[in-house]
Coordinates of C-alpha atoms and ligand atoms in Angstrom, one line a residue:
M1 CA 0.0 0.0 -0.1
A2 CA 1.3 3.4 -0.9
D3 CA 1.4 6.1 1.7
T4 CA -1.3 8.8 1.1
F5 CA -1.1 12.5 1.8
D6 CA -3.4 15.3 0.9
Y7 CA -0.8 16.9 -1.2
V8 CA 2.3 15.6 -2.8
I9 CA 4.9 18.3 -3.9
V10 CA 7.8 17.3 -6.2
G11 CA 10.8 19.5 -5.4
A12 CA 11.8 21.4 -2.3
G13 CA 13.1 24.4 -4.1
S14 CA 12.3 28.1 -4.1
A15 CA 8.5 27.5 -4.8
G16 CA 8.2 24.0 -3.3
C17 CA 9.4 25.1 0.2
V18 CA 6.8 27.8 0.5
L19 CA 4.0 25.5 -0.8
A20 CA 5.0 23.0 1.9
N21 CA 4.8 25.7 4.6
R22 CA 1.6 27.3 3.6
L23 CA -0.3 24.1 2.7
S24 CA 0.5 22.6 6.1
E25 CA -0.5 25.5 8.3
D26 CA -3.8 23.7 9.0
A27 CA -2.8 20.8 11.2
G28 CA -5.4 18.5 9.6
T29 CA -3.8 18.8 6.1
S30 CA -0.9 16.4 5.3
V31 CA 1.8 17.3 2.9
C32 CA 4.6 15.1 1.5
V33 CA 7.6 16.7 -0.2
L34 CA 9.8 14.6 -2.5
E35 CA 13.3 16.1 -3.1
A36 CA 15.8 14.4 -5.4
G37 CA 18.8 15.9 -3.5
P38 CA 20.1 15.5 0.1
K39 CA 19.5 17.7 3.1
D40 CA 21.0 21.1 3.0
W41 CA 23.7 20.3 5.5
H42 CA 26.8 21.3 3.6
P43 CA 28.5 24.4 5.2
Y44 CA 29.3 26.0 1.8
I45 CA 25.6 26.2 1.2
H46 CA 25.2 28.5 4.2
L47 CA 28.4 30.6 3.9
P48 CA 27.6 33.2 1.3
A49 CA 31.1 33.0 -0.3
G50 CA 30.6 29.3 -0.6
F51 CA 28.7 30.1 -3.8
I52 CA 32.0 29.8 -5.7
K53 CA 32.2 26.1 -4.5
T54 CA 28.5 25.1 -4.7
F55 CA 28.4 26.3 -8.3
H56 CA 29.8 23.1 -9.4
M57 CA 29.3 20.8 -6.4
K58 CA 28.1 17.4 -7.6
G59 CA 25.6 16.0 -5.2
I60 CA 23.8 19.3 -4.5
N61 CA 23.8 20.5 -8.0
W62 CA 22.2 19.1 -11.2
A63 CA 25.1 20.4 -13.2
Y64 CA 23.4 20.2 -16.5
Q65 CA 25.1 21.1 -19.7
Q66 CA 23.1 22.9 -22.4
E67 CA 23.0 21.6 -26.0
P68 CA 25.4 23.4 -28.3
G69 CA 24.0 26.7 -29.4
P70 CA 23.8 27.6 -33.0
W71 CA 24.5 31.3 -32.3
T72 CA 26.9 31.0 -29.4
G73 CA 29.7 29.5 -31.6
G74 CA 28.5 26.0 -31.1
R75 CA 29.4 26.2 -27.4
S76 CA 27.6 24.1 -24.8
I77 CA 27.0 26.4 -21.8
Y78 CA 27.0 25.1 -18.2
A79 CA 23.6 25.1 -16.5
P80 CA 23.7 24.7 -12.7
R81 CA 20.6 24.0 -10.7
G82 CA 20.2 23.3 -7.0
K83 CA 19.6 19.7 -5.9
T84 CA 19.1 19.9 -2.2
L85 CA 16.5 21.3 0.2
G86 CA 16.0 24.9 -0.9
G87 CA 16.7 23.9 -4.6
S88 CA 18.5 26.7 -6.5
S89 CA 17.8 29.1 -3.6
S90 CA 20.5 27.1 -1.7
I91 CA 23.2 27.7 -4.3
N92 CA 22.2 31.0 -5.9
G93 CA 24.0 34.4 -5.8
H94 CA 21.7 35.8 -3.1
I95 CA 20.4 38.7 -5.1
Y96 CA 16.9 39.7 -4.1
N97 CA 15.1 41.3 -7.0
R98 CA 11.4 41.0 -7.8
G99 CA 11.5 42.3 -11.4
Q100 CA 9.5 45.2 -12.7
R101 CA 5.8 46.2 -12.1
Q102 CA 5.3 46.0 -15.9
D103 CA 6.5 42.4 -16.0
F104 CA 3.5 41.2 -14.1
D105 CA 1.1 43.5 -15.9
T106 CA 2.4 41.9 -19.1
W107 CA 1.6 38.5 -17.7
A108 CA -1.9 39.6 -16.9
Q109 CA -2.3 41.1 -20.4
L110 CA -1.3 37.8 -21.9
G111 CA -4.5 36.3 -20.4
N112 CA -3.4 35.6 -16.8
R113 CA -6.0 37.2 -14.8
G114 CA -4.9 37.6 -11.2
W115 CA -1.2 38.0 -12.1
G116 CA -1.0 41.7 -12.6
Y117 CA 1.3 43.7 -10.3
P118 CA -1.5 44.9 -7.9
D119 CA -2.5 41.0 -7.6
V120 CA 1.1 39.7 -6.9
L121 CA 2.3 42.6 -4.7
P122 CA 0.5 41.3 -1.6
Y123 CA 2.3 37.9 -2.1
F124 CA 5.6 39.6 -2.5
K125 CA 5.0 41.5 0.7
R126 CA 3.8 38.5 2.7
L127 CA 6.8 36.4 1.8
E128 CA 9.5 38.8 2.9
R129 CA 11.0 40.4 6.1
R130 CA 12.7 43.4 4.6
V131 CA 15.4 44.9 6.8
G132 CA 16.4 48.4 5.6
E133 CA 15.2 50.9 3.1
G134 CA 11.8 50.7 1.4
E135 CA 8.3 52.1 1.7
D136 CA 5.7 49.9 3.4
T137 CA 3.5 50.3 0.3
Y138 CA 5.8 47.9 -1.5
R139 CA 7.8 46.0 1.2
G140 CA 6.8 43.3 3.7
R141 CA 8.2 43.5 7.2
D142 CA 6.9 40.3 8.8
G143 CA 7.5 37.4 6.3
N144 CA 9.8 34.4 6.5
L145 CA 12.4 35.5 4.0
T146 CA 14.8 38.0 5.4
V147 CA 16.1 40.5 2.8
T148 CA 19.0 42.8 3.7
T149 CA 21.1 45.3 1.8
M150 CA 24.9 44.9 1.8
D151 CA 25.9 46.2 5.2
W152 CA 29.5 47.3 4.7
R153 CA 30.7 50.1 2.4
D154 CA 33.1 48.7 -0.2
P155 CA 35.4 51.4 -1.7
L156 CA 35.2 49.8 -5.1
C157 CA 31.5 49.6 -5.1
E158 CA 31.2 53.2 -3.9
A159 CA 33.4 54.2 -6.8
F160 CA 31.2 52.1 -9.3
M161 CA 28.1 53.8 -8.0
A162 CA 29.7 57.3 -8.1
G163 CA 30.8 56.5 -11.7
A164 CA 27.4 55.5 -12.8
M165 CA 25.8 58.6 -11.1
S166 CA 28.2 60.9 -12.9
L167 CA 26.8 59.5 -16.2
G168 CA 23.3 60.5 -15.0
I169 CA 22.2 57.1 -13.7
P170 CA 20.3 58.0 -10.5
R171 CA 21.0 56.4 -7.1
N172 CA 17.9 54.3 -6.2
P173 CA 17.4 53.5 -2.6
D174 CA 15.0 50.6 -3.3
Y175 CA 14.9 48.9 -6.8
N176 CA 12.1 46.6 -5.4
G177 CA 10.0 49.7 -4.6
A178 CA 8.2 52.1 -6.9
I179 CA 10.7 52.1 -9.7
Q180 CA 13.6 49.8 -10.6
E181 CA 15.8 52.1 -12.8
G182 CA 19.0 53.4 -11.2
V183 CA 22.1 52.2 -9.3
S184 CA 22.4 50.7 -5.9
Y185 CA 23.9 48.1 -3.6
A186 CA 22.4 44.7 -4.1
Q187 CA 19.6 43.5 -1.8
R188 CA 20.4 40.0 -0.6
T189 CA 19.0 36.9 1.0
I190 CA 21.6 37.0 3.7
Q191 CA 21.1 37.4 7.4
N192 CA 23.9 37.7 10.0
G193 CA 26.4 36.5 7.4
L194 CA 24.4 33.4 6.6
R195 CA 22.4 32.3 3.5
V196 CA 18.6 32.7 3.8
S197 CA 17.2 30.1 1.4
A198 CA 13.6 28.9 0.8
S199 CA 14.5 25.9 2.9
T200 CA 15.9 27.9 5.9
A201 CA 13.0 30.4 5.6
F202 CA 10.0 28.3 4.9
L203 CA 10.7 24.5 5.0
R204 CA 12.6 24.2 8.3
P205 CA 9.8 25.9 10.3
A206 CA 7.2 23.6 8.4
M207 CA 9.2 20.5 9.2
K208 CA 8.5 21.0 12.9
R209 CA 4.9 20.2 12.2
P210 CA 3.9 16.5 12.4
N211 CA 1.8 16.9 9.2
V212 CA 4.9 17.7 6.9
H213 CA 6.8 14.7 5.6
V214 CA 10.0 15.5 3.6
R215 CA 11.7 12.7 1.7
T216 CA 15.2 13.6 0.5
H217 CA 17.2 11.5 -2.1
A218 CA 13.7 10.9 -3.5
H219 CA 13.9 11.3 -7.2
A220 CA 10.4 11.4 -8.8
T221 CA 10.2 9.3 -11.9
G222 CA 6.6 9.6 -13.0
I223 CA 3.2 10.8 -12.2
V224 CA 0.6 8.1 -11.3
F225 CA -2.8 8.6 -13.1
D226 CA -6.2 7.1 -12.7
G227 CA -7.6 7.9 -16.1
K228 CA -6.9 11.7 -16.5
R229 CA -6.6 12.2 -12.7
A230 CA -3.2 12.6 -11.1
I231 CA -3.4 10.4 -8.0
G232 CA 0.3 10.0 -6.9
V233 CA 4.0 10.1 -7.7
R234 CA 6.5 7.3 -8.3
Y235 CA 9.9 7.9 -7.1
V236 CA 13.3 6.0 -6.5
K237 CA 15.6 6.5 -3.6
G238 CA 19.3 5.9 -4.1
G239 CA 19.7 6.2 -7.9
K240 CA 19.3 3.5 -10.6
S241 CA 19.4 0.6 -8.2
G242 CA 16.8 2.1 -5.8
T243 CA 13.6 0.4 -5.2
P244 CA 10.7 2.2 -7.0
T245 CA 8.1 3.5 -4.4
E246 CA 4.8 5.3 -4.8
V247 CA 3.2 7.9 -2.8
R248 CA -0.5 8.9 -3.2
A249 CA -2.2 12.3 -3.1
A250 CA -5.7 12.4 -1.9
K251 CA -6.2 16.1 -3.1
E252 CA -3.5 17.2 -5.5
V253 CA 0.0 16.6 -7.0
I254 CA 2.1 19.9 -7.4
L255 CA 5.2 19.9 -9.5
A256 CA 7.9 22.3 -8.2
G257 CA 10.9 20.7 -10.0
G258 CA 12.0 23.9 -11.7
T259 CA 12.3 25.0 -15.4
Y260 CA 14.3 21.9 -16.6
N261 CA 12.9 19.2 -14.4
S262 CA 9.1 19.9 -14.3
P263 CA 8.7 19.6 -18.1
Q264 CA 10.9 16.5 -18.0
L265 CA 8.7 14.8 -15.5
L266 CA 5.6 15.8 -17.4
Q267 CA 6.9 14.3 -20.6
L268 CA 8.1 11.1 -18.8
S269 CA 4.5 10.8 -17.4
G270 CA 2.8 11.1 -20.8
I271 CA 2.1 14.8 -20.9
G272 CA 3.9 16.6 -23.7
P273 CA 4.5 16.7 -27.4
G274 CA 2.8 13.6 -28.7
E275 CA 5.5 12.8 -31.4
L276 CA 8.3 13.1 -28.8
L277 CA 6.5 10.8 -26.3
Q278 CA 5.9 8.2 -29.0
Q279 CA 9.4 8.3 -30.2
H280 CA 10.4 7.3 -26.7
G281 CA 7.7 4.7 -26.3
I282 CA 5.7 6.7 -23.6
A283 CA 2.0 6.3 -23.5
V284 CA 0.3 9.6 -24.2
V285 CA -1.9 10.8 -21.4
R286 CA -2.4 14.2 -23.0
D287 CA -0.8 15.6 -26.2
L288 CA 0.4 19.0 -25.0
P289 CA 3.0 20.4 -27.4
A290 CA 3.8 23.4 -25.2
V291 CA 5.4 21.2 -22.5
G292 CA 9.2 22.1 -22.7
A293 CA 8.7 24.9 -25.1
N294 CA 9.3 28.7 -24.6
L295 CA 12.5 28.1 -22.8
H296 CA 14.4 31.3 -22.3
D297 CA 16.8 33.1 -19.9
H298 CA 18.6 36.4 -19.4
F299 CA 22.0 36.4 -21.2
N300 CA 25.1 38.2 -20.1
T301 CA 28.7 39.0 -20.9
Y302 CA 31.7 40.2 -18.9
L303 CA 34.2 43.0 -19.0
V304 CA 37.1 42.7 -16.5
W305 CA 39.5 45.5 -15.3
R306 CA 42.8 44.9 -13.6
C307 CA 42.6 46.8 -10.3
S308 CA 45.4 48.8 -8.7
Q309 CA 44.4 48.2 -5.1
P310 CA 44.2 44.9 -3.4
V311 CA 40.6 45.1 -2.4
T312 CA 39.1 42.4 -4.6
I313 CA 38.1 38.8 -3.8
N314 CA 41.0 37.7 -6.3
D315 CA 43.4 39.3 -3.8
L316 CA 41.9 37.2 -1.1
A317 CA 42.1 34.0 -3.1
M318 CA 45.9 34.8 -3.8
S319 CA 47.1 35.4 -0.3
A320 CA 47.0 33.1 2.7
A321 CA 47.4 36.1 5.1
R322 CA 44.4 37.8 3.6
K323 CA 42.4 34.5 3.8
V324 CA 43.1 34.2 7.5
Q325 CA 42.2 38.0 7.9
A326 CA 38.9 37.5 6.2
G327 CA 38.2 34.4 8.2
V328 CA 38.8 36.2 11.4
Q329 CA 36.7 39.2 10.3
Y330 CA 33.8 36.9 9.3
A331 CA 34.0 34.9 12.5
L332 CA 34.0 38.0 14.7
T333 CA 31.7 40.3 12.8
R334 CA 30.0 38.2 10.1
S335 CA 31.0 40.8 7.6
G336 CA 33.6 41.2 4.7
H337 CA 34.0 39.2 1.5
L338 CA 33.1 35.9 3.0
S339 CA 29.8 37.2 4.1
N340 CA 28.8 37.9 0.4
A341 CA 28.6 36.1 -2.9
G342 CA 30.7 38.7 -4.6
I343 CA 27.9 40.4 -6.5
Y344 CA 27.8 43.7 -4.7
A345 CA 26.0 46.3 -6.7
G346 CA 24.2 46.9 -9.9
A347 CA 22.4 49.4 -12.2
F348 CA 19.2 49.0 -14.1
V349 CA 19.3 51.0 -17.3
K350 CA 17.6 51.2 -20.7
S351 CA 19.5 50.4 -24.0
D352 CA 17.3 52.8 -25.8
P353 CA 15.7 55.9 -24.2
R354 CA 12.5 55.1 -26.0
L355 CA 11.9 52.0 -23.8
E356 CA 9.4 52.2 -21.0
T357 CA 11.5 50.2 -18.5
P358 CA 15.1 49.1 -18.2
D359 CA 16.1 46.1 -20.4
L360 CA 19.7 45.9 -19.0
Q361 CA 21.1 45.1 -15.6
I362 CA 24.8 45.9 -15.1
N363 CA 26.1 43.8 -12.3
M364 CA 29.3 44.7 -10.4
F365 CA 31.3 41.8 -9.1
G366 CA 34.2 42.3 -6.6
W367 CA 36.2 39.6 -8.4
S368 CA 36.9 38.2 -11.8
A369 CA 37.3 34.6 -13.0
L370 CA 38.5 32.4 -15.7
E371 CA 35.5 31.1 -17.8
R372 CA 32.9 29.4 -15.6
L373 CA 34.4 26.0 -16.3
R374 CA 32.5 22.9 -15.5
T375 CA 35.4 22.1 -13.2
G376 CA 35.0 25.1 -11.0
I377 CA 35.2 29.0 -10.7
K378 CA 38.8 30.0 -10.6
P379 CA 39.5 33.7 -9.8
H380 CA 42.2 35.3 -12.0
P381 CA 45.7 35.4 -10.3
F382 CA 45.6 39.2 -10.2
S383 CA 43.7 42.0 -8.7
A384 CA 40.5 42.7 -10.7
F385 CA 36.8 43.4 -10.8
T386 CA 34.0 42.7 -13.4
L387 CA 31.1 44.6 -14.8
S388 CA 28.6 42.2 -16.3
P389 CA 25.9 43.6 -18.6
V390 CA 22.8 41.3 -18.5
H391 CA 20.1 41.6 -21.2
L392 CA 16.7 41.3 -19.5
R393 CA 14.5 41.0 -22.6
P394 CA 15.9 38.1 -24.6
E395 CA 14.1 37.2 -27.8
G396 CA 15.5 33.7 -28.4
R397 CA 13.2 30.8 -27.3
G398 CA 14.3 27.1 -26.9
T399 CA 13.2 23.8 -25.6
V400 CA 13.5 21.1 -22.9
R401 CA 12.9 17.7 -24.2
I402 CA 13.6 14.3 -22.9
K403 CA 16.4 12.4 -24.6
S404 CA 15.3 9.1 -23.3
P405 CA 12.6 7.3 -21.3
D406 CA 15.0 6.9 -18.5
P407 CA 13.8 9.3 -15.8
L408 CA 17.4 9.6 -14.3
A409 CA 18.9 10.8 -17.6
P410 CA 19.3 14.6 -18.2
P411 CA 17.0 16.2 -20.7
A412 CA 18.2 18.0 -23.8
I413 CA 18.2 21.7 -23.0
Q414 CA 18.4 23.9 -26.1
F415 CA 18.3 27.7 -25.6
N416 CA 18.8 29.5 -28.9
F417 CA 20.5 32.4 -27.2
L418 CA 21.4 35.5 -29.4
A419 CA 18.7 34.5 -31.9
S420 CA 17.9 38.1 -32.7
E421 CA 19.8 41.3 -33.6
Y422 CA 18.3 43.0 -30.4
D423 CA 19.8 40.2 -28.2
F424 CA 23.2 41.5 -29.5
Q425 CA 22.6 45.1 -29.6
A426 CA 21.4 45.4 -26.1
L427 CA 24.5 43.7 -24.8
I428 CA 26.7 45.8 -27.0
Y429 CA 25.1 48.9 -25.6
G430 CA 25.7 47.4 -22.1
A431 CA 29.3 46.7 -22.7
R432 CA 29.9 50.2 -24.0
L433 CA 28.1 51.7 -21.0
A434 CA 30.2 49.5 -18.6
R435 CA 33.3 51.0 -20.2
Q436 CA 32.0 54.5 -19.8
I437 CA 31.4 53.9 -16.2
A438 CA 34.9 52.4 -15.7
A439 CA 36.3 55.5 -17.4
Q440 CA 34.7 57.9 -14.9
P441 CA 37.1 59.8 -12.5
A442 CA 35.5 58.0 -9.5
L443 CA 37.0 54.7 -10.6
Q444 CA 40.4 56.0 -11.8
P445 CA 42.0 55.2 -8.3
F446 CA 41.2 51.5 -8.9
V447 CA 41.5 51.0 -12.8
V448 CA 44.8 49.9 -14.4
E449 CA 43.5 48.5 -17.7
E450 CA 40.7 46.5 -19.3
V451 CA 41.8 43.0 -19.6
I452 CA 38.6 41.3 -21.0
P453 CA 37.8 41.7 -23.7
G454 CA 40.5 44.5 -24.1
R455 CA 40.4 47.7 -26.0
Q456 CA 41.1 46.0 -29.3
C457 CA 37.5 44.8 -29.2
E458 CA 35.8 47.9 -30.5
T459 CA 33.5 47.7 -33.5
D460 CA 30.1 46.1 -33.4
E461 CA 31.3 43.0 -35.2
Q462 CA 34.2 42.6 -32.8
M463 CA 31.8 43.0 -29.9
K464 CA 29.4 40.4 -31.4
A465 CA 32.1 37.8 -31.8
E466 CA 33.2 38.4 -28.2
I467 CA 29.6 38.0 -26.9
R468 CA 29.3 34.8 -29.0
L469 CA 32.5 33.5 -27.4
R470 CA 32.1 34.5 -23.8
G471 CA 28.4 35.2 -23.2
V472 CA 26.6 32.8 -20.8
S473 CA 23.1 32.1 -19.4
N474 CA 22.4 34.3 -16.4
L475 CA 20.9 31.2 -14.6
H476 CA 17.4 32.5 -14.7
P477 CA 15.7 29.9 -17.0
V478 CA 11.9 30.0 -17.2
G479 CA 9.0 29.4 -19.4
T480 CA 8.8 25.7 -20.2
C481 CA 5.4 25.1 -18.5
R482 CA 4.1 28.4 -19.6
M483 CA 1.0 29.8 -17.9
G484 CA -1.8 31.3 -20.0
R485 CA -4.6 30.6 -22.4
G486 CA -4.1 28.8 -25.7
A487 CA -2.3 26.1 -27.5
D488 CA 1.2 27.5 -26.5
C489 CA 0.4 27.1 -22.7
V490 CA 0.8 24.2 -20.3
V491 CA -1.1 25.5 -17.2
D492 CA -4.0 27.8 -16.8
P493 CA -3.9 30.9 -14.6
R494 CA -4.6 28.8 -11.5
L495 CA -1.6 26.7 -12.5
R496 CA -3.6 23.6 -13.3
V497 CA -2.2 21.5 -16.1
Y498 CA -4.5 21.5 -19.2
G499 CA -6.3 18.3 -20.0
V500 CA -5.8 16.5 -16.7
E501 CA -7.1 16.7 -13.2
G502 CA -5.5 17.1 -9.7
L503 CA -2.2 18.4 -11.2
R504 CA -0.5 21.8 -11.0
V505 CA 2.9 23.1 -11.7
A506 CA 4.3 25.9 -9.5
D507 CA 7.9 27.1 -10.1
A508 CA 9.9 29.3 -12.5
S509 CA 8.7 27.1 -15.4
I510 CA 5.3 28.7 -15.4
M511 CA 6.5 32.3 -16.1
P512 CA 5.2 33.3 -19.6
Q513 CA 8.0 35.8 -19.8
V514 CA 11.2 36.2 -17.7
P515 CA 10.8 39.2 -15.5
G516 CA 13.3 42.1 -15.8
G517 CA 15.3 41.1 -12.7
N518 CA 16.5 37.9 -10.9
T519 CA 14.1 35.0 -10.6
N520 CA 14.3 33.7 -7.0
A521 CA 11.9 36.2 -5.6
P522 CA 9.3 35.7 -8.4
S523 CA 9.6 31.9 -8.0
I524 CA 8.9 32.2 -4.2
M525 CA 5.9 34.5 -4.9
I526 CA 4.6 31.8 -7.3
G527 CA 4.7 29.3 -4.5
E528 CA 2.9 31.7 -2.3
K529 CA 0.2 32.5 -4.8
C530 CA -0.2 28.8 -5.8
A531 CA -0.7 27.7 -2.2
A532 CA -3.4 30.4 -1.7
M533 CA -5.1 29.2 -4.9
V534 CA -4.9 25.5 -3.9
L535 CA -6.5 26.2 -0.4
E536 CA -9.1 28.5 -2.0
D537 CA -10.0 25.8 -4.6
S538 CA -10.1 23.1 -1.9
Q539 CA -12.7 25.3 -0.1
T540 CA -14.9 25.9 -3.2
G541 CA -14.4 22.4 -4.7
D542 CA -13.0 24.0 -7.8
I543 CA -9.9 21.8 -8.1
D544 CA -10.8 20.1 -11.3
R545 CA -12.5 22.7 -13.4
Q546 CA -10.3 23.1 -16.4
A547 CA -10.1 26.2 -18.5
A548 CA -9.8 24.1 -21.7
Ligands
LIG1 C1 24.1 29.3 -9.5 C2 22.7 30.1 -9.5 C3 22.8 31.4 -9.1 C4 21.6 32.1 -9.1 N1 21.6 33.5 -8.7 C5 20.4 34.0 -8.4 C6 20.5 35.3 -7.7 O1 21.4 35.8 -7.2 N2 19.2 35.8 -7.5 C7 18.0 35.3 -7.9 O2 16.9 35.9 -7.7 N3 18.0 34.1 -8.7 C8 19.2 33.5 -8.9 N4 19.2 32.2 -9.4 C9 18.0 31.7 -10.0 C10 17.0 31.4 -8.9 O3 17.6 30.7 -7.8 C11 15.9 30.4 -9.5 O4 15.3 31.0 -10.6 C12 14.9 29.9 -8.5 O5 15.5 29.3 -7.4 C13 14.0 28.8 -9.2 O6 13.1 28.2 -8.4 P1 12.3 27.0 -8.6 O7 11.3 26.8 -7.5 O8 11.6 27.1 -10.0 O9 13.3 25.8 -8.8 P2 14.4 25.3 -7.8 O10 14.6 26.2 -6.7 O11 15.6 25.0 -8.8 O12 13.9 24.0 -7.1 C14 13.6 22.7 -7.8 C15 13.8 21.6 -6.8 O13 13.1 20.5 -7.4 C16 14.0 19.3 -7.2 N5 13.7 18.4 -8.2 C17 13.8 18.5 -9.5 N6 13.5 17.4 -10.2 C18 13.0 16.5 -9.2 C19 12.6 15.2 -9.2 N7 12.3 14.5 -10.4 N8 12.3 14.6 -8.1 C20 12.4 15.2 -6.9 N9 12.9 16.4 -6.8 C21 13.2 17.1 -7.9 C22 15.4 19.9 -7.3 O14 16.4 19.1 -6.8 C23 15.2 21.3 -6.6 O15 15.5 21.1 -5.2 C24 20.4 31.5 -9.5 C25 20.4 30.2 -9.9 C26 21.5 29.5 -9.9 C27 21.5 28.0 -10.3

C-alpha cells in the first residue's frame, strides 16, 4: 500500500518550500515533499562566499550542460541548478530582485487574470521580512524570508556607483519599490552572514509540524494517473538501483521541480508533445506540445578590469594572510568578502531611451574569473573586478525535451541564445556603458586597464564575436510550462495542467516571460500564490474545473 497524503509536492526548491509551509498551516492537512537531493547540511551552502564552490558541487547541483547553441559559436553552456533542500535558492547568488511592475502587468495582459502587479504585490509582501530601506506600500516586514542590503561600504562599489551617477544614472534607494531604474547596492537573502534560502526560511519551520513529511534523495520518476486524474507520484531513492516507491495524493500533486525538471517529469509521465513521447515509447496521457517549449533566460557577458588596489576577492584568493584575515573578520563580525557572494552592486538601465523600462542590468562583481568552467570557478591570479551587462528582454526561445525514457537521464536543454539582432545590440550597448562607467574619474584610483575583452574589441562586429564567445546564461531559465490561455500554454492561470485533473505546476517554469530582474523572488511568490489558490479551490471544490 502506498502512503497517502493530501498533497504531494515534487521538489523542495524556491517555490516548493513555500508550498509545503503554507499548505501545512492547517494541522489537519498532510503534505509530502519529494526532493531528489540531500538535506542542505553542507557548510558551503550557508556561507555566502561558498557560492563559488556550490556552483559546481556534484551531489547538490544537477550540473546540467546545455546543447551546443547555434548562435553561441557551437558552445555548450553550463547550467547549474540546486539539488538539495532549498533547490536553487540554496546555491544562488543571493540577489533579491522582484522584477518590474510592468513584467507582471504583461503576464496579466497575456490572459493571466490575477497575475498583474497589484495582484502579486501582496504575495511579495507576505513572503519577505525586509530589513532596511523601502516604503511599506511595497515592502513586507513580517514574512519568513529576510532580505537585507549589503551592510558594509566597499570602496570599489562606492566608486562604481559614483561612476554610474556621474553619467546621469540615479541612485535608487530601493529597486524593489516604486521604480527599478538606477544604481544601488544589491539587496540579498543573507542574514547575520548566513544564507537565507527557501529551505531555511520556509521549509525548516514547517518541518517541525507533524503533518509535513520531507523525503530527501527521493527522485520522482513519474506521475501516477487514474484515467486523467493525477493520484500520486512514483519515485526512487538511491539512484538507478533504488527500489521504486509510490506515494499517493488524496487532493493534488504539485510539480515544483524547476524549469528543466518539471517539463521533463511531465513528458516522462505522458504529458507533452505527442510525437516526442511516441518516439520514446511513452503512452500519451495528454498531447500538449507546449510542455518544454518557450525556454528562455537572461544572457550576459563580462568585462574585466585589472585593479590597482588589493581590495578584490581575487586578492583574497591569492594570499594566505588575507584569507586568515577575512576568516577572522567573518568569525568576529559576520562581515567582509566571506559574508557575500561577490555580486555587490548593480544598475538597471535602458539600452534605448524610447523604452518604457530598463532592459539591462549591469552587475558589479568584486572579483573576476577564468571562464565558468564545469570544473570550477577560478579567480584570476591578479587583482581585478568585473562589470557584467545582462540582457533582461531576450528574444531567443528554446526547448527542454527528454532524450530518453530513463527518468534519471538529463533532458536536452536547447536555448537558442542570441537568436535576434536585439539580443546582441542590447549587450553591445551594455558593454559600452560599462566601459564608460569604468572611465569615470571616480574609478580611476582602481582601474589599471581593461583585460577582458580588451580595447582591441571595439566595433560592433568585434563585440558580437566576443559576446558569442564569452556570453553565458544568467541562470534564470523560465517558461517551459508556460501559464496562459491557448495552445502554447501548459497551465491555466490557476496553475492547473491543461487536460488532466489534480495536477498543478508551481515554479519558474510557469512564467510566460522572464521578469526584468533575478528570478528567485518571483519563484517564491509563485509558490505563495499557488498555495493560496490551492487552499481557495479546496474550499470551493473547484480543483478540477479546467479552462480548456
Ligand atoms: C548558481 C545560480 C545562481 C543564481 N543566482 C540568483 C540570484 O542571485 N538571485 C536570484 O533571484 N536568482 C538566482 N538564481 C535563480 C533562482 O535561484 C531560481 O530562478 C529559482 O531558485 C528557481 O526556483 P524553482 O522553484 O523554479 O526551482 P528550484 O529552486 O531549482 O527547485 C527545484 C527543486 O526540485 C528538485 N527536483 C527537480 N526534479 C526533481 C525530481 N524529479 N524529483 C524530486 N525532486 C526534484 C530539485 O532538486 C530542486 O530542489 C540563480 C540560480 C543558480 C543555479
